Amino acid sequence: MRIAPALLAAATLLAGCATTPMARTAGPANVPPGMQYLYGSGEAAALSEQAYNALVDSVRAQLAKGRPATAAILLPAANGTSAPGTCGDKPYAAVFDMDETAVLNLGYEYNDAQTGATYDTARWSRWEASGAEKVAAVPGARRAFVALRAMGVTPIINTNRNAAGAVPTARALAFAGLGDFKHQETLFLKGDADGKSAKDGRRAAIAARWCVLALGGDQLGDFTDALGTTPAARRRSVSSSAYADWWGRRWFVLPNPVYGTGLGSGWDDTFPASTRWTDPGDAASVAQPK
């Protein structure tokens, strides 16, 4: 899921090394570390394969027990909380984000790395329109989609790409080898269902028609919009009793150190005061008053 702005500087700091953008004509000396990891490393590929293997195994195990009563999509409940949707006799589906979950936007990220340009909606729209053949499937996605379809489970894409770009978006998915997707049936785009960029409305519309057995995404908003708005709140929420049992069972997260809500935490969010260590062998630290 592409979220503005693209925080490449934050990704670089996350990896422990800051770089200074070079002139557009020259390009950077090195690939930004976050991009090296996600797009170039075996470790990121292994994590993606692992997530997709686990998702397919979970779906297979659910079906082996008979028709599930509840879905993997949480819907608002009358008491202000949320509860799983019901399955009934609806057809089976699994719902995925698109960008950096099902496809890797190699062409766009190459342009980002080379130019140092910040995210803007017009440039992203141009990418959607012209970059369909500059993507690749996320490792594990193609095999997983084939396996799901063989079990009678339909992959559905729920993405914040623009509704105006439905045709090239479907073309990108097909080019990546993920199959055919149809807008408003197996492809849901920003604004569909409720006019919002948040995804709960689209998930509710999908859950009304499908028994959703699993969700895959690279951002917390790919699973529910209720996990908080700050890094600290989101981190607390994912381990709360309301959500902890969903991860790795019905919700499956893929790696993305390049952009999105996973980046941007401050010192206090990342390193709680009670955990901070000062090296007693550091002369500057030793000189500090106790």
XYZ file of C-alpha atoms in Angstrom:
290
model
C 0.000 0.000 0.000
C 1.526 3.287 -1.104
C 1.251 5.982 1.569
C 2.357 9.593 1.035
C 4.937 10.788 1.555
C 7.458 8.127 0.581
C 9.788 8.251 3.567
C 13.045 7.176 1.956
C 15.074 9.237 4.408
C 13.352 7.462 7.281
C 14.030 4.108 5.681
C 17.695 5.000 5.416
C 17.867 6.008 9.082
C 16.032 2.827 10.017
C 18.806 0.865 8.402
C 21.410 2.760 10.415
C 22.963 4.865 7.681
C 22.056 8.343 6.430
C 22.863 9.466 2.926
C 22.769 12.854 1.236
C 20.714 13.015 -1.989
C 22.860 13.620 -5.051
C 21.999 15.564 -8.172
C 19.197 14.101 -10.270
C 21.494 13.597 -13.242
C 24.071 11.654 -11.270
C 21.793 9.533 -9.074
C 22.790 8.240 -5.623
C 26.055 6.395 -5.099
C 24.250 3.427 -3.530
C 20.780 1.944 -3.457
C 18.968 3.173 -0.294
C 19.277 0.496 2.410
C 15.526 -0.048 2.772
C 15.284 -0.725 -0.956
C 18.352 -2.963 -0.884
C 16.601 -5.075 1.719
C 13.108 -5.250 0.223
C 13.940 -5.468 -3.466
C 17.409 -7.001 -3.473
C 17.874 -9.310 -0.496
C 17.273 -13.012 -0.081
C 16.113 -12.353 3.471
C 13.163 -10.205 2.326
C 12.294 -12.792 -0.314
C 12.362 -15.504 2.352
C 10.062 -13.494 4.632
C 7.598 -13.044 1.787
C 7.690 -16.726 0.869
C 7.232 -17.555 4.553
C 4.181 -15.303 4.875
C 2.532 -16.719 1.767
C 3.280 -20.323 2.759
C 1.753 -19.706 6.180
C -1.309 -18.045 4.656
C -1.967 -20.933 2.278
C -1.449 -23.471 5.094
C -3.894 -21.547 7.293
C -6.555 -21.488 4.580
C -6.071 -25.197 3.882
C -6.399 -26.004 7.598
C -9.566 -23.916 7.908
C -11.191 -25.686 4.971
C -10.187 -29.100 6.315
C -12.335 -28.446 9.392
C -15.438 -27.715 7.319
C -17.125 -24.423 6.477
C -15.887 -21.684 8.841
C -18.529 -19.780 10.796
C -16.621 -16.498 10.883
C -14.474 -14.526 8.464
C -11.040 -12.923 8.746
C -12.557 -9.435 8.354
C -13.531 -7.496 11.473
C -16.767 -5.503 11.261
C -18.061 -2.800 13.649
C -20.166 -4.244 16.466
C -23.144 -2.631 18.207
C -21.181 -1.974 21.414
C -18.557 0.124 19.621
C -16.020 -2.692 19.306
C -15.575 -5.031 16.350
C -16.351 -8.651 15.602
C -15.565 -11.093 12.783
C -17.966 -11.144 9.880
C -20.014 -14.271 9.310
C -19.515 -16.694 6.430
C -22.821 -18.458 5.876
C -22.838 -19.977 2.400
C -20.779 -17.220 0.747
C -17.976 -18.211 -1.656
C -14.460 -18.318 -0.246
C -11.903 -15.542 -0.751
C -8.598 -14.210 0.543
C -7.962 -10.448 0.406
C -4.621 -8.812 -0.359
C -3.186 -5.353 -0.618
C -1.414 -4.834 -3.938
C 1.708 -2.679 -3.668
C 4.627 -4.423 -1.941
C 2.188 -7.181 -0.920
C 1.275 -8.766 -4.255
C 3.526 -6.791 -6.616
C 6.863 -5.034 -6.205
C 6.910 -1.578 -7.811
C 10.462 -1.903 -9.090
C 10.139 0.750 -11.793
C 8.700 3.379 -9.485
C 11.163 2.714 -6.674
C 14.084 2.815 -9.118
C 12.901 6.259 -10.204
C 12.517 7.283 -6.557
C 16.048 6.142 -5.738
C 17.614 7.774 -8.788
C 15.875 11.146 -8.542
C 15.415 11.581 -4.802
C 11.972 12.985 -5.661
C 9.415 13.055 -2.876
C 6.068 11.375 -3.291
C 3.352 13.296 -5.119
C 0.003 12.050 -6.314
C 0.482 13.188 -9.935
C 3.719 11.230 -10.317
C 2.131 8.164 -8.705
C -0.827 8.434 -11.111
C 1.610 8.543 -14.025
C 3.267 5.415 -12.647
C -0.075 3.624 -12.380
C -0.876 4.552 -15.979
C 2.477 3.683 -17.573
C 4.321 1.252 -15.285
C 2.278 -1.937 -15.601
C 5.194 -3.808 -17.192
C 7.801 -2.552 -14.715
C 6.607 -4.621 -11.762
C 7.324 -8.109 -10.446
C 5.331 -10.468 -8.260
C 6.232 -10.501 -4.585
C 8.104 -13.766 -3.883
C 5.565 -16.447 -3.045
C 2.527 -14.582 -4.377
C 2.123 -16.422 -7.669
C 2.346 -19.895 -6.124
C -0.015 -18.846 -3.342
C -2.635 -17.443 -5.717
C -2.504 -20.653 -7.778
C -2.867 -22.771 -4.631
C -5.774 -20.696 -3.327
C -7.665 -20.900 -6.612
C -7.123 -24.673 -6.675
C -8.844 -24.846 -3.268
C -11.787 -22.789 -4.516
C -10.619 -19.611 -2.771
C -10.662 -16.433 -4.876
C -7.821 -13.902 -4.388
C -9.203 -10.357 -4.116
C -7.072 -7.199 -4.298
C -7.986 -4.260 -2.027
C -5.610 -1.404 -2.855
C -5.379 2.358 -2.554
C -4.506 2.705 -6.208
C -6.855 5.091 -8.005
C -10.206 3.937 -9.372
C -9.469 5.905 -12.552
C -6.519 3.568 -13.130
C -8.465 0.312 -12.806
C -7.479 -0.921 -16.271
C -3.684 -0.453 -15.975
C -3.823 -1.733 -12.384
C -5.442 -4.962 -13.570
C -2.853 -5.100 -16.355
C -0.006 -4.841 -13.820
C -1.445 -7.713 -11.784
C -1.749 -9.843 -14.906
C 1.785 -8.941 -16.041
C 3.085 -10.074 -12.632
C 1.478 -13.459 -13.261
C -1.202 -13.106 -10.581
C -4.219 -13.634 -12.829
C -7.175 -11.597 -14.016
C -8.926 -9.121 -11.729
C -12.130 -7.173 -12.369
C -12.913 -3.798 -10.796
C -15.623 -3.926 -8.102
C -15.640 -7.735 -8.179
C -12.129 -8.986 -7.399
C -10.338 -5.606 -7.527
C -11.243 -2.826 -5.089
C -9.628 0.593 -5.385
C -9.427 3.804 -3.367
C -12.871 5.296 -2.850
C -14.810 2.163 -3.772
C -17.725 1.328 -1.461
C -17.603 4.430 0.769
C -15.485 7.068 -0.980
C -12.661 6.791 1.572
C -8.985 5.885 1.399
C -9.274 3.891 4.635
C -10.099 0.276 3.828
C -12.698 -0.793 6.399
C -15.585 0.245 4.144
C -14.244 -1.830 1.276
C -13.581 -4.755 3.579
C -17.191 -4.608 4.771
C -18.424 -4.597 1.163
C -16.214 -7.606 0.383
C -17.341 -9.434 3.531
C -20.980 -8.964 2.504
C -20.338 -11.043 -0.618
C -17.478 -13.357 0.339
C -16.355 -15.624 3.172
C -12.852 -14.165 3.624
C -10.445 -16.702 5.117
C -7.247 -14.620 5.242
C -5.855 -11.116 4.756
C -2.373 -10.231 3.464
C -0.750 -6.806 3.602
C 2.349 -4.746 4.366
C 0.672 -2.000 6.433
C -1.610 -2.302 9.458
C -4.387 -0.542 7.549
C -4.540 -3.561 5.253
C -6.134 -5.474 8.152
C -8.207 -2.989 10.144
C -8.439 0.782 10.530
C -8.744 0.484 14.327
C -5.105 0.059 15.340
C -4.334 3.683 16.264
C -2.822 6.744 14.649
C 0.591 7.001 16.356
C 3.500 4.536 16.249
C 3.202 3.847 19.993
C -0.554 3.250 19.800
C -0.213 0.949 16.822
C 2.515 -1.083 18.514
C 0.373 -1.494 21.644
C -2.703 -2.425 19.637
C -1.165 -5.232 17.600
C -0.291 -7.111 20.803
C -3.566 -6.374 22.597
C -6.026 -9.135 23.405
C -8.316 -7.899 20.615
C -5.804 -8.561 17.822
C -2.848 -10.681 18.995
C -4.435 -14.011 18.019
C -5.079 -12.897 14.418
C -1.453 -12.501 13.304
C -0.088 -15.550 11.513
C -3.466 -17.268 11.735
C -5.808 -15.124 9.645
C -3.734 -11.963 9.093
C -0.322 -12.191 7.401
C 2.179 -9.304 7.199
C 4.838 -8.940 4.500
C 8.022 -6.850 4.908
C 8.234 -3.215 3.781
C 11.053 -1.031 5.171
C 10.728 1.430 2.253
C 7.590 3.477 2.970
C 4.391 3.598 4.998
C 3.177 3.597 8.580
C 5.971 1.287 9.698
C 8.385 4.215 9.426
C 8.522 7.499 11.290
C 8.663 6.526 14.972
C 10.654 8.914 17.177
C 13.293 8.207 19.810
C 10.749 7.733 22.601
C 8.583 5.401 20.505
C 11.530 3.338 19.332
C 13.680 3.267 22.493
C 11.670 3.569 25.751
C 13.601 5.472 28.415
C 13.731 2.433 30.725
C 15.655 0.419 28.108
C 18.379 2.922 27.210
C 21.969 1.863 27.884
C 25.032 4.057 28.191
C 28.363 2.396 27.463
C 30.464 2.639 30.673
C 33.554 2.377 28.486
C 32.683 5.527 26.558
C 34.831 8.337 27.985
C 32.163 10.944 27.257
C 29.567 8.829 29.041
C 31.804 8.107 32.035
C 32.326 11.821 32.493
C 28.619 12.448 32.814
C 27.278 12.879 36.375
C 25.419 9.884 37.751
